[in-house]
Tab-separated table of C-alpha atoms in Angstrom:
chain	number	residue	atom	x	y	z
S	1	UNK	CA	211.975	72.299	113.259
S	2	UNK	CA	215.136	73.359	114.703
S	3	UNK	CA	216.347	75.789	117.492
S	4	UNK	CA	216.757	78.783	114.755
S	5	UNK	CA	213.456	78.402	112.353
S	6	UNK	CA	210.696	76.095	111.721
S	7	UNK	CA	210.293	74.796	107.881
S	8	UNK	CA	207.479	74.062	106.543
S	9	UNK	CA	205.134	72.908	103.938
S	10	UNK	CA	201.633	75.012	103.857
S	11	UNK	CA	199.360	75.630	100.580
S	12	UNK	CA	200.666	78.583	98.847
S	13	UNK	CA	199.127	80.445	95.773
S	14	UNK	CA	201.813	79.497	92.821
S	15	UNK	CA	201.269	83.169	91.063
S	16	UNK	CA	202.142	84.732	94.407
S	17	UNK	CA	205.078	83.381	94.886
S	18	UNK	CA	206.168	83.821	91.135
S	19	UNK	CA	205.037	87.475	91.195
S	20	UNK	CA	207.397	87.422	94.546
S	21	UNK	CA	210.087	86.418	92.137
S	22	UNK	CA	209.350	88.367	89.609
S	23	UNK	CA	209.907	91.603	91.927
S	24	UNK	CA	213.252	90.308	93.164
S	25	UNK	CA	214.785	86.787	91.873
S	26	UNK	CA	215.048	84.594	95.430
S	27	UNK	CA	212.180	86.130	97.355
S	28	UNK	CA	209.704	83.374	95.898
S	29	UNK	CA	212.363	80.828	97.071
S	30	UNK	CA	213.188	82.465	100.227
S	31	UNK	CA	209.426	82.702	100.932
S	32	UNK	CA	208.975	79.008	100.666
S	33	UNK	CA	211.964	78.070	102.637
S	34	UNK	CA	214.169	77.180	100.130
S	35	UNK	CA	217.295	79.545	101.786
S	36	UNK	CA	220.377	78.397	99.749
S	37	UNK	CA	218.638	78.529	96.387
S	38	UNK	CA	216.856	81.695	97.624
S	39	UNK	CA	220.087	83.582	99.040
S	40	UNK	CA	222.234	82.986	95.806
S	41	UNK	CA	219.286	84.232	93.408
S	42	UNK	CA	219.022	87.038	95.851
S	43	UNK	CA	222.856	87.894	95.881
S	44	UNK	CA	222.902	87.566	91.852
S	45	UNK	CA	220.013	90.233	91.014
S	46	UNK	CA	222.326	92.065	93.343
S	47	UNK	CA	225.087	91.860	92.138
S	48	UNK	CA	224.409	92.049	87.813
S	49	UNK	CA	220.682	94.613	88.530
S	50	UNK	CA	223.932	96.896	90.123
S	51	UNK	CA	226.668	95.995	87.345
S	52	UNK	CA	223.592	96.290	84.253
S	53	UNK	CA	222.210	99.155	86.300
S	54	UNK	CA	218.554	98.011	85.397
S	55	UNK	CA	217.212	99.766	87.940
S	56	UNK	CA	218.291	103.347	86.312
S	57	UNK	CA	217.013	102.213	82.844
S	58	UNK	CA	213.649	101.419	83.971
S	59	UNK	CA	213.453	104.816	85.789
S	60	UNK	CA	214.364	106.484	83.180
S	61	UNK	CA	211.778	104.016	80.770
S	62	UNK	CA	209.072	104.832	82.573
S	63	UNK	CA	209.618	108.678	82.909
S	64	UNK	CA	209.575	108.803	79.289
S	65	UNK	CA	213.517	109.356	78.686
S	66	UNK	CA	214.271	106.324	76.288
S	67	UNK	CA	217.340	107.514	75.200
S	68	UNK	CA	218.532	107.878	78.774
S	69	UNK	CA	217.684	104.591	79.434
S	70	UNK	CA	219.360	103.271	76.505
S	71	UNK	CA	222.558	104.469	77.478
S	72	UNK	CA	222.912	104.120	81.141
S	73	UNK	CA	222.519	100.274	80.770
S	74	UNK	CA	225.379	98.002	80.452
S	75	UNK	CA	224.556	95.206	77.602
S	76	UNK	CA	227.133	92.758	78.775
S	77	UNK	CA	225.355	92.133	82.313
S	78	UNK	CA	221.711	92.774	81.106
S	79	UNK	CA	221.405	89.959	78.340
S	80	UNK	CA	222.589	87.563	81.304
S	81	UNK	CA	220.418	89.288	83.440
S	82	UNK	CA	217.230	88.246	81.449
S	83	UNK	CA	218.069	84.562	81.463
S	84	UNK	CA	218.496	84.065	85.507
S	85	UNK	CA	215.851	85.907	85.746
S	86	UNK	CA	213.458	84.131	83.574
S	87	UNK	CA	214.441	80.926	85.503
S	88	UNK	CA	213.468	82.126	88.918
S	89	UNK	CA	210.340	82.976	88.548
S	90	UNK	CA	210.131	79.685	86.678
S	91	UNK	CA	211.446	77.478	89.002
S	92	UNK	CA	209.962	78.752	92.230
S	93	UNK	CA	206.389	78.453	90.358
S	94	UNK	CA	207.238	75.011	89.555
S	95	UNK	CA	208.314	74.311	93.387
S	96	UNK	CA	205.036	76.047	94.965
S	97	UNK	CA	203.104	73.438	93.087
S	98	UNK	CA	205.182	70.848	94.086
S	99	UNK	CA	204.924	71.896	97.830
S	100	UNK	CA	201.226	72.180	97.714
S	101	UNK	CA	201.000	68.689	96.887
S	102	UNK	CA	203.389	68.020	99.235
S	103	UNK	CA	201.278	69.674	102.469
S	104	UNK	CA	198.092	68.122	100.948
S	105	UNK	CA	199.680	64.654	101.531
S	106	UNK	CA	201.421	66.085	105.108
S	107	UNK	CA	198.390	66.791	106.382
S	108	UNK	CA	196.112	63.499	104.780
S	109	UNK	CA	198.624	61.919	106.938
S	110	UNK	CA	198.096	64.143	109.975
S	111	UNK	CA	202.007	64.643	110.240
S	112	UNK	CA	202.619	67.170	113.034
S	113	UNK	CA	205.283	68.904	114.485
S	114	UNK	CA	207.273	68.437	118.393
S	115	UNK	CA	206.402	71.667	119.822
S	116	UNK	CA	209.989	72.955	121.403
S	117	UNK	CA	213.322	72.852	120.085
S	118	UNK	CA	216.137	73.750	121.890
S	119	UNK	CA	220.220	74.124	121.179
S	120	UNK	CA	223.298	75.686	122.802
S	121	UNK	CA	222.285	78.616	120.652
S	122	UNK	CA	218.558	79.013	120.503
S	123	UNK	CA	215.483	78.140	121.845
S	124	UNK	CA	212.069	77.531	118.937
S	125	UNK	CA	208.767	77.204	120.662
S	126	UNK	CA	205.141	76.483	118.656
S	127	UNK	CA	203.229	79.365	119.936
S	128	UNK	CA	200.612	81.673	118.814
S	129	UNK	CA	201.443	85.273	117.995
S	130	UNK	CA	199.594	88.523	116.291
S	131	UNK	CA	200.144	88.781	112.561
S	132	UNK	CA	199.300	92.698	112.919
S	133	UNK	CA	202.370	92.671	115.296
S	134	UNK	CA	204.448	90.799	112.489
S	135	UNK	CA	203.774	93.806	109.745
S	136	UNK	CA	204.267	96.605	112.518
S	137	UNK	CA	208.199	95.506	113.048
S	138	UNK	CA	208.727	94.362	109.685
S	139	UNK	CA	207.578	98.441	108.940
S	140	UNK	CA	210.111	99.574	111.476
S	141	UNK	CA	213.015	97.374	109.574
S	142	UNK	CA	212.344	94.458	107.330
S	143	UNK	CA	213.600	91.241	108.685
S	144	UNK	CA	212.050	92.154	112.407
S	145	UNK	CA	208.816	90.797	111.301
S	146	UNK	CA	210.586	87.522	110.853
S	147	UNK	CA	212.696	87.682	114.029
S	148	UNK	CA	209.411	88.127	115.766
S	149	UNK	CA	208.169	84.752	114.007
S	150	UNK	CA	211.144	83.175	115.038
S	151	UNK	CA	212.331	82.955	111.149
S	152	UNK	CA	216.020	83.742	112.030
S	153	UNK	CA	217.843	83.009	108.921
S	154	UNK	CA	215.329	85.466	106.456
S	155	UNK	CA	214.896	87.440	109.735
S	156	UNK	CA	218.770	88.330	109.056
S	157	UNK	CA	219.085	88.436	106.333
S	158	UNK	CA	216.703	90.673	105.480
S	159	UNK	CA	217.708	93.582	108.290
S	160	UNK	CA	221.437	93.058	107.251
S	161	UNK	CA	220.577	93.737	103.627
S	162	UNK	CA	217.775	96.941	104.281
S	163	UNK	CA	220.951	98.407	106.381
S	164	UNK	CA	223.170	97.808	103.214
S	165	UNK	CA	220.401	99.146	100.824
S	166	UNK	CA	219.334	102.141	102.858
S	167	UNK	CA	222.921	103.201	103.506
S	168	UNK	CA	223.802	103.130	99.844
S	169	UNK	CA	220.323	105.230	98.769
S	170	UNK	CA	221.056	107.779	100.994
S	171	UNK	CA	217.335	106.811	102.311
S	172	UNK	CA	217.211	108.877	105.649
S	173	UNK	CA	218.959	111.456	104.339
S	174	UNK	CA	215.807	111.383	101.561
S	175	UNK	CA	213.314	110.988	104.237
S	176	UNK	CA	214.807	114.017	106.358
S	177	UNK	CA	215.041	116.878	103.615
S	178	UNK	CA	211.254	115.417	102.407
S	179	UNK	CA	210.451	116.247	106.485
S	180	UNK	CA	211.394	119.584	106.213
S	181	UNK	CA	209.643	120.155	102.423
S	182	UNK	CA	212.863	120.223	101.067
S	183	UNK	CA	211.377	118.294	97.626
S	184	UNK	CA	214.852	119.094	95.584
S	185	UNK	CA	217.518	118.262	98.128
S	186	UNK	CA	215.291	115.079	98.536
S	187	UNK	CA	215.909	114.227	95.323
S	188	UNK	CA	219.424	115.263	94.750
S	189	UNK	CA	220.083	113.190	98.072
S	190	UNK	CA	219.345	109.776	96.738
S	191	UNK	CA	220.701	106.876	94.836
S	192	UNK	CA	217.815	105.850	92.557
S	193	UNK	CA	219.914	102.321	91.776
S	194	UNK	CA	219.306	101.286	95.517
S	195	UNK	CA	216.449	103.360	96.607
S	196	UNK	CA	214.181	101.234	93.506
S	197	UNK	CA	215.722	98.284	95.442
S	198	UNK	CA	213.434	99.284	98.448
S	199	UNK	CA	209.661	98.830	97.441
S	200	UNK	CA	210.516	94.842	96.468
S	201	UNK	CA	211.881	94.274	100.042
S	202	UNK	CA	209.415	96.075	102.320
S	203	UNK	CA	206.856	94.612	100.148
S	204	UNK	CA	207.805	91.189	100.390
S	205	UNK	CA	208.997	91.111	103.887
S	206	UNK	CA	205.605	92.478	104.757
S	207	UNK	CA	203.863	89.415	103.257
S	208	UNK	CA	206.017	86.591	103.915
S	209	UNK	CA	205.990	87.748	107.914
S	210	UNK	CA	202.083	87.950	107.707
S	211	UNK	CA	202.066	84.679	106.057
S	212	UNK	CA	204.622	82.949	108.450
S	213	UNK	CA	202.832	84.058	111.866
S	214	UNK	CA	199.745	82.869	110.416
S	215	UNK	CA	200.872	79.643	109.344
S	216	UNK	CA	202.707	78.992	112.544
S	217	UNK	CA	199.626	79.837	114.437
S	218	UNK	CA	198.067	77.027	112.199
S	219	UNK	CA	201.253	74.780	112.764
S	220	UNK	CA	200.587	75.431	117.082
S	221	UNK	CA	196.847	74.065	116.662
S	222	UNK	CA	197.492	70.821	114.600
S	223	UNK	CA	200.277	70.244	117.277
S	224	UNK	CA	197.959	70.645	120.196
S	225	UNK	CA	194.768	69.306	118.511
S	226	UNK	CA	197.017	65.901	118.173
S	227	UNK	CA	198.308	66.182	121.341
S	228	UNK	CA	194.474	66.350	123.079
S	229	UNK	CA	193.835	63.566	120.589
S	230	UNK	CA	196.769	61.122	122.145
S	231	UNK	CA	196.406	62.097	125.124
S	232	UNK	CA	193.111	62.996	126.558
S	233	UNK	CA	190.512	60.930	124.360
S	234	UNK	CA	190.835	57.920	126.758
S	235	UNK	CA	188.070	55.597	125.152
S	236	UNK	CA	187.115	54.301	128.550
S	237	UNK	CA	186.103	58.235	129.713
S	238	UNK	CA	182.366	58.187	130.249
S	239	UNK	CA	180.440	61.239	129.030
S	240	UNK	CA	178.083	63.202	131.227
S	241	UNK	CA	175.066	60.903	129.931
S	242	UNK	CA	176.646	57.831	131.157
S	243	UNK	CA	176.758	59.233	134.490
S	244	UNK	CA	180.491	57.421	135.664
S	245	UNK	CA	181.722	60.242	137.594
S	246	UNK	CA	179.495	62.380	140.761
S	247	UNK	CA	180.519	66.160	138.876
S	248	UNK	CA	181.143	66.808	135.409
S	249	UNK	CA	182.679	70.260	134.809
S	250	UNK	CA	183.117	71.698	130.896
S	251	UNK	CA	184.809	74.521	129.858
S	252	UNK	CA	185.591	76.012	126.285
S	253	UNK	CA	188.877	77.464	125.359
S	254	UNK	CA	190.872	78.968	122.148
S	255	UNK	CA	193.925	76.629	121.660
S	256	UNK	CA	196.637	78.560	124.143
S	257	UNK	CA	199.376	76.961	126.167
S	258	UNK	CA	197.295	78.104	129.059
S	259	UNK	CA	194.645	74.997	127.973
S	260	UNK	CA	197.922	72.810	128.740
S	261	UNK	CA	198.659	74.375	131.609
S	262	UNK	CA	195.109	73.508	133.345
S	263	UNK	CA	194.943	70.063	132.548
S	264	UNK	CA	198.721	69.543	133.689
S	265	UNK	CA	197.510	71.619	137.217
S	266	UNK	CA	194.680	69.493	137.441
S	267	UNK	CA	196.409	66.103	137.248
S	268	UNK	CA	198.732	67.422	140.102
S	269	UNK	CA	195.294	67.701	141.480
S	270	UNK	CA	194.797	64.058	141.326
S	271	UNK	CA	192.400	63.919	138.391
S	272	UNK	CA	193.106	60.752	135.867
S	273	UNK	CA	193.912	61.710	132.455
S	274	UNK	CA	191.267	59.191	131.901
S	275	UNK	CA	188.944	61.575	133.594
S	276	UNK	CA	189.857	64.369	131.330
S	277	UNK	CA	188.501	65.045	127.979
S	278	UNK	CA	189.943	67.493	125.507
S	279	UNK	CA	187.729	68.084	121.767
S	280	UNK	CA	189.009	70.415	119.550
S	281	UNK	CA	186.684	71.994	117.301
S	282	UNK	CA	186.848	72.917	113.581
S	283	UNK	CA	185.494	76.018	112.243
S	284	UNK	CA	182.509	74.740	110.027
S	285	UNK	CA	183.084	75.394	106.276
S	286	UNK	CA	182.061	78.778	104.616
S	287	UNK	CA	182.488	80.475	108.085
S	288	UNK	CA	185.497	82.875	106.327
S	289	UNK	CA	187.657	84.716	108.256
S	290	UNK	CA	188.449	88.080	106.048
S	291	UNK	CA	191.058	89.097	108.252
S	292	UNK	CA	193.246	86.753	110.074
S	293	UNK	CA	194.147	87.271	113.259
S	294	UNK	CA	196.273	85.200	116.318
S	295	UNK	CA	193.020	83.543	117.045
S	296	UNK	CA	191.449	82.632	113.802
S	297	UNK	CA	193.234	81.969	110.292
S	298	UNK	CA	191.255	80.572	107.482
S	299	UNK	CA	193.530	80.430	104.823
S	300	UNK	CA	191.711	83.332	102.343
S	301	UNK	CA	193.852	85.969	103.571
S	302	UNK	CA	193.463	89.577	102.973
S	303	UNK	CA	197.174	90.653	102.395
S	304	UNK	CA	198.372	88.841	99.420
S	305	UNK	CA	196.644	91.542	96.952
S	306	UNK	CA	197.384	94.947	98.834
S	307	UNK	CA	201.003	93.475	99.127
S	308	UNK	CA	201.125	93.059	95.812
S	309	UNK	CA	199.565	96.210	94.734
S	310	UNK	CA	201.507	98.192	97.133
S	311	UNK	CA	205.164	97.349	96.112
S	312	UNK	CA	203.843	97.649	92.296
S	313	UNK	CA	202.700	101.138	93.111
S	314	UNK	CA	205.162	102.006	95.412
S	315	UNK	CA	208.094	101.325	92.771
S	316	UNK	CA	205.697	103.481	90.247
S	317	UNK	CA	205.676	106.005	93.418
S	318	UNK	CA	209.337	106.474	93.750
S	319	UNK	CA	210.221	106.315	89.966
S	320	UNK	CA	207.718	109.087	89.383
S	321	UNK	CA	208.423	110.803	92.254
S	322	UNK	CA	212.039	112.159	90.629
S	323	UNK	CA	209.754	114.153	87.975
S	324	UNK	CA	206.780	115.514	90.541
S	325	UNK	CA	206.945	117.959	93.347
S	326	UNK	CA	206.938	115.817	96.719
S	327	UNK	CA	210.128	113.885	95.745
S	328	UNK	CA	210.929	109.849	95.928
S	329	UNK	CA	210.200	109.251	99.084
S	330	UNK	CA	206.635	111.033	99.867
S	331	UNK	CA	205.316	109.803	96.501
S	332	UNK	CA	206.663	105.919	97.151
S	333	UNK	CA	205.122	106.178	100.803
S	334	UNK	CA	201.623	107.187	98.850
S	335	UNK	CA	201.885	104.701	96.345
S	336	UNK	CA	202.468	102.324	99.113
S	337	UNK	CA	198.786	103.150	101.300
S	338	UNK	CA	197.125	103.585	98.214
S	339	UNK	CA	198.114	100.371	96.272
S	340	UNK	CA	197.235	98.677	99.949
S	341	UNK	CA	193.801	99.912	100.011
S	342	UNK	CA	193.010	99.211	96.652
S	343	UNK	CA	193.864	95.558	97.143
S	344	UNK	CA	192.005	95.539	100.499
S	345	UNK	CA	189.285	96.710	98.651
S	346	UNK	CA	189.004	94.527	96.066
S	347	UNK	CA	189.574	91.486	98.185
S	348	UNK	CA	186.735	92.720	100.376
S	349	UNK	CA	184.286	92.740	97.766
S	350	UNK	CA	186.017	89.259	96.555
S	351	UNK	CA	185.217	87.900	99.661
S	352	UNK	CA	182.068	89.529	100.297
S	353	UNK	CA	180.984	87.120	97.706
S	354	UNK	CA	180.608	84.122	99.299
S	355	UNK	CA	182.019	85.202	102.758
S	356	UNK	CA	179.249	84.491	105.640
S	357	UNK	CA	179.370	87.082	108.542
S	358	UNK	CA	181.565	85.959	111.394
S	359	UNK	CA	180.190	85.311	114.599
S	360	UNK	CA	181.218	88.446	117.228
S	361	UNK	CA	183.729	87.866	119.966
S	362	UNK	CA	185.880	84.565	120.588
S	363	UNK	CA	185.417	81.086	119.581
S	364	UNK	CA	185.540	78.161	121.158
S	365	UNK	CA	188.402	76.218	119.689
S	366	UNK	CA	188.309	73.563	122.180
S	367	UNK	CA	185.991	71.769	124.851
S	368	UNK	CA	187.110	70.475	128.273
S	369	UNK	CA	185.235	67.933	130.031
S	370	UNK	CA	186.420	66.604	133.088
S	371	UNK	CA	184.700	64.154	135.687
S	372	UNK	CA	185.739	64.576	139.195
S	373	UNK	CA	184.060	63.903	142.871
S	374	UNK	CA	181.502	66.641	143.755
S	375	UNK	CA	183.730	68.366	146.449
S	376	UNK	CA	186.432	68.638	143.516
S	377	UNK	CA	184.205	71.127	141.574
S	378	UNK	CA	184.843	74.163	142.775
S	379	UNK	CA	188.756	73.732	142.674
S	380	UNK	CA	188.147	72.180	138.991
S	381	UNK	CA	186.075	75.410	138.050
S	382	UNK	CA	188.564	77.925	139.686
S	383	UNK	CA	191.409	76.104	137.964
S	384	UNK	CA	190.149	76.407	134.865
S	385	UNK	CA	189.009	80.085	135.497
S	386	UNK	CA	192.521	80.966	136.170
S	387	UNK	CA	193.529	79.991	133.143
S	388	UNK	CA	191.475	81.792	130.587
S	389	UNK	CA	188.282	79.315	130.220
S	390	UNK	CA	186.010	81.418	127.813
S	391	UNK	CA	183.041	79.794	129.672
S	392	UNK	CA	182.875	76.974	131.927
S	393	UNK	CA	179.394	74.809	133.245
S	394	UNK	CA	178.624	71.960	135.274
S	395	UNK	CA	176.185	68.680	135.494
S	396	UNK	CA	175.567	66.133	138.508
């Protein structure tokens, strides 16, 4: 963890990240935080997809005009083309594997991360935020989904490179004529090299900001469920039963830094950390989550198949769309929703499976017990209150 990212090991499904790949050579590397290897395979698809012009000859392939596609391409960049590409999606399945079994043995291990990191030019904090929020900017301009996350280097990157791409498709010149029903001058408008650029990088910057907010919101709890563990487990604190202190107040919580902040304001109260006891609770097991959120995350996410299925069929969308009425852009938007319900849908009924119904409403992530002299109650309870207890109680 430095002051401009956080890198980090997290289980990953392998054919994800080589499907990533597959849809643009240094997104499955990029994706796993691998940014050198990532940025040069990015850079070369770039660079020989524009020289080979492979994106024109599989437009024209899949809207039936072989002979088209036959002699748009360049042979001298597309036969080394095939071979760099071959090896990324290769290589960055090889390396998800290897990471998985490198975050099984992180977290065997309990390794953890410091929770701040600061620098002359940045400032990285663990902290919980809203996947939802993630997509939403990363709709408005991929990479802003990433800034949000606190991913600067992809965050970048990626908005550098979706200026670059949509300046050289003509893409808001596509997306005003299709406005205005103007389904020709839409089409006439834009570069189909670059536009067929844009389904693989709204796509995966979609996925890999869904994935990084809810891995960092993992990341926050491991660091604050160790920290609790240090520091507020004092073996000599006596439990209500044992009857060491004259009040006993509990309180549950979701991990927040708010949790931190009571117990710091009630040791300026006076209160021992030995008198303060922090569990954190795990979710019990087959209690899934379908859709993550900032408070829960369960690992069987939702998004990896609608991702998937929308950049597939948004790239069939936009390819199509230069035969059919509505133009590039309208049909790529509807391939986009409709390859993202389908995968919702199937991962719904997936999960539906073996998926037990959640319970409604908040959880409690962590308990709070802390013995303090009766005439401290009151404060302790109002304390706690102020800072976002989901429920608090008391015993004598």
């Amino acid at each position: 963890m430095n002051s401009l990212a956080t890198n980090y090991f997290h289980l990953r499904n392998p054919w994800t990240i080589a499907w990533w790949s597959a849809s643009y050579p240094g997104f499955g590397h990029i994706s796993m935080g691998n940014y050198v290897s990532g940025f040069l395979l990015f850079f070369w698809e770039m660079t020989v997809n524009t020289k080979a012009r492979v994106n024109l000859a599989i437009l024209y392939s899949f809207t039936g005009r072989f002979e088209l596609a036959k002699e748009v391409v360049d042979n001298r960049w597309l036969l080394m083309y095939v071979l760099v590409f071959i090896f990324a999606v290769w290589d960055s399945y090889r390396l998800a594997i290897q990471f998985n079994q490198l975050s099984l043995l992180a977290d065997r291990h309990g390794q953890t991360l410091p929770p701040v990191s600061m620098s002359f030019m940045e400032i990285n904090t663990l902290d919980r935020r809203a996947p939802w929020v993630a997509v939403a900017w990363t709709v408005v301009a991929p990479g802003l989904g990433h800034i949000y996350t606190h991913r600067i280097p992809t965050g970048f990157f990626l908005v550098i490179w979706w200026m670059a791409i949509a300046y050289h498709s003509h893409l808001f010149e596509g997306v005003q004529y299709s406005a205005l029903g103007l389904w020709e001058q839409a089409k006439a408008a834009v570069n189909p090299q670059w536009l067929m650029y844009l389904p693989s990088i709204y796509g995966f910057a979609a996925y890999d900001a869904y994935v990084n907010t809810v891995e960092y919101n993992r990341l926050f709890e491991k660091e604050q469920d160790s920290f609790f563990k240090e520091k507020y487990q004092d073996p000599d604190f006596r439990m209500p039963t044992e009857e060491a202190a004259d009040m006993y107040v509990t309180a549950s919580f979701e991990h927040s830094l708010e949790l931190e902040l009571a117990i710091s304001e009630l040791e300026q109260m006076g209160i021992a950390p030995a008198s303060i006891c922090a569990v954190p609770m795990n979710a019990p097991q087959g209690n899934v989550r379908m859709f993550d959120t900032i408070h829960r995350a369960d690992g069987l996410s939702m998004f990896d198949l609608p991702t998937v299925l929308g950049t597939i069929l948004m790239l069939f969308g936009t390819m199509w769309g230069f035969m059919w009425t509505w133009g590039p852009i309208v049909w790529s938007l509807i391939g986009l929703f409709a390859g993202g319900a389908l995968g919702f849908a199937a991962k719904y009924l997936l999960y539906r499976v073996y998926a037990r119904k959640p319970p409604p409403g908040k959880l409690t992530e962590v308990v709070l017990i802390v013995g303090c002299r009766r005439a401290e109650a009151e404060t302790v309870e109002r304390v706690l209150a102020g800072h976002c207890a989901l429920s608090i109680g008391r015993k004598e």
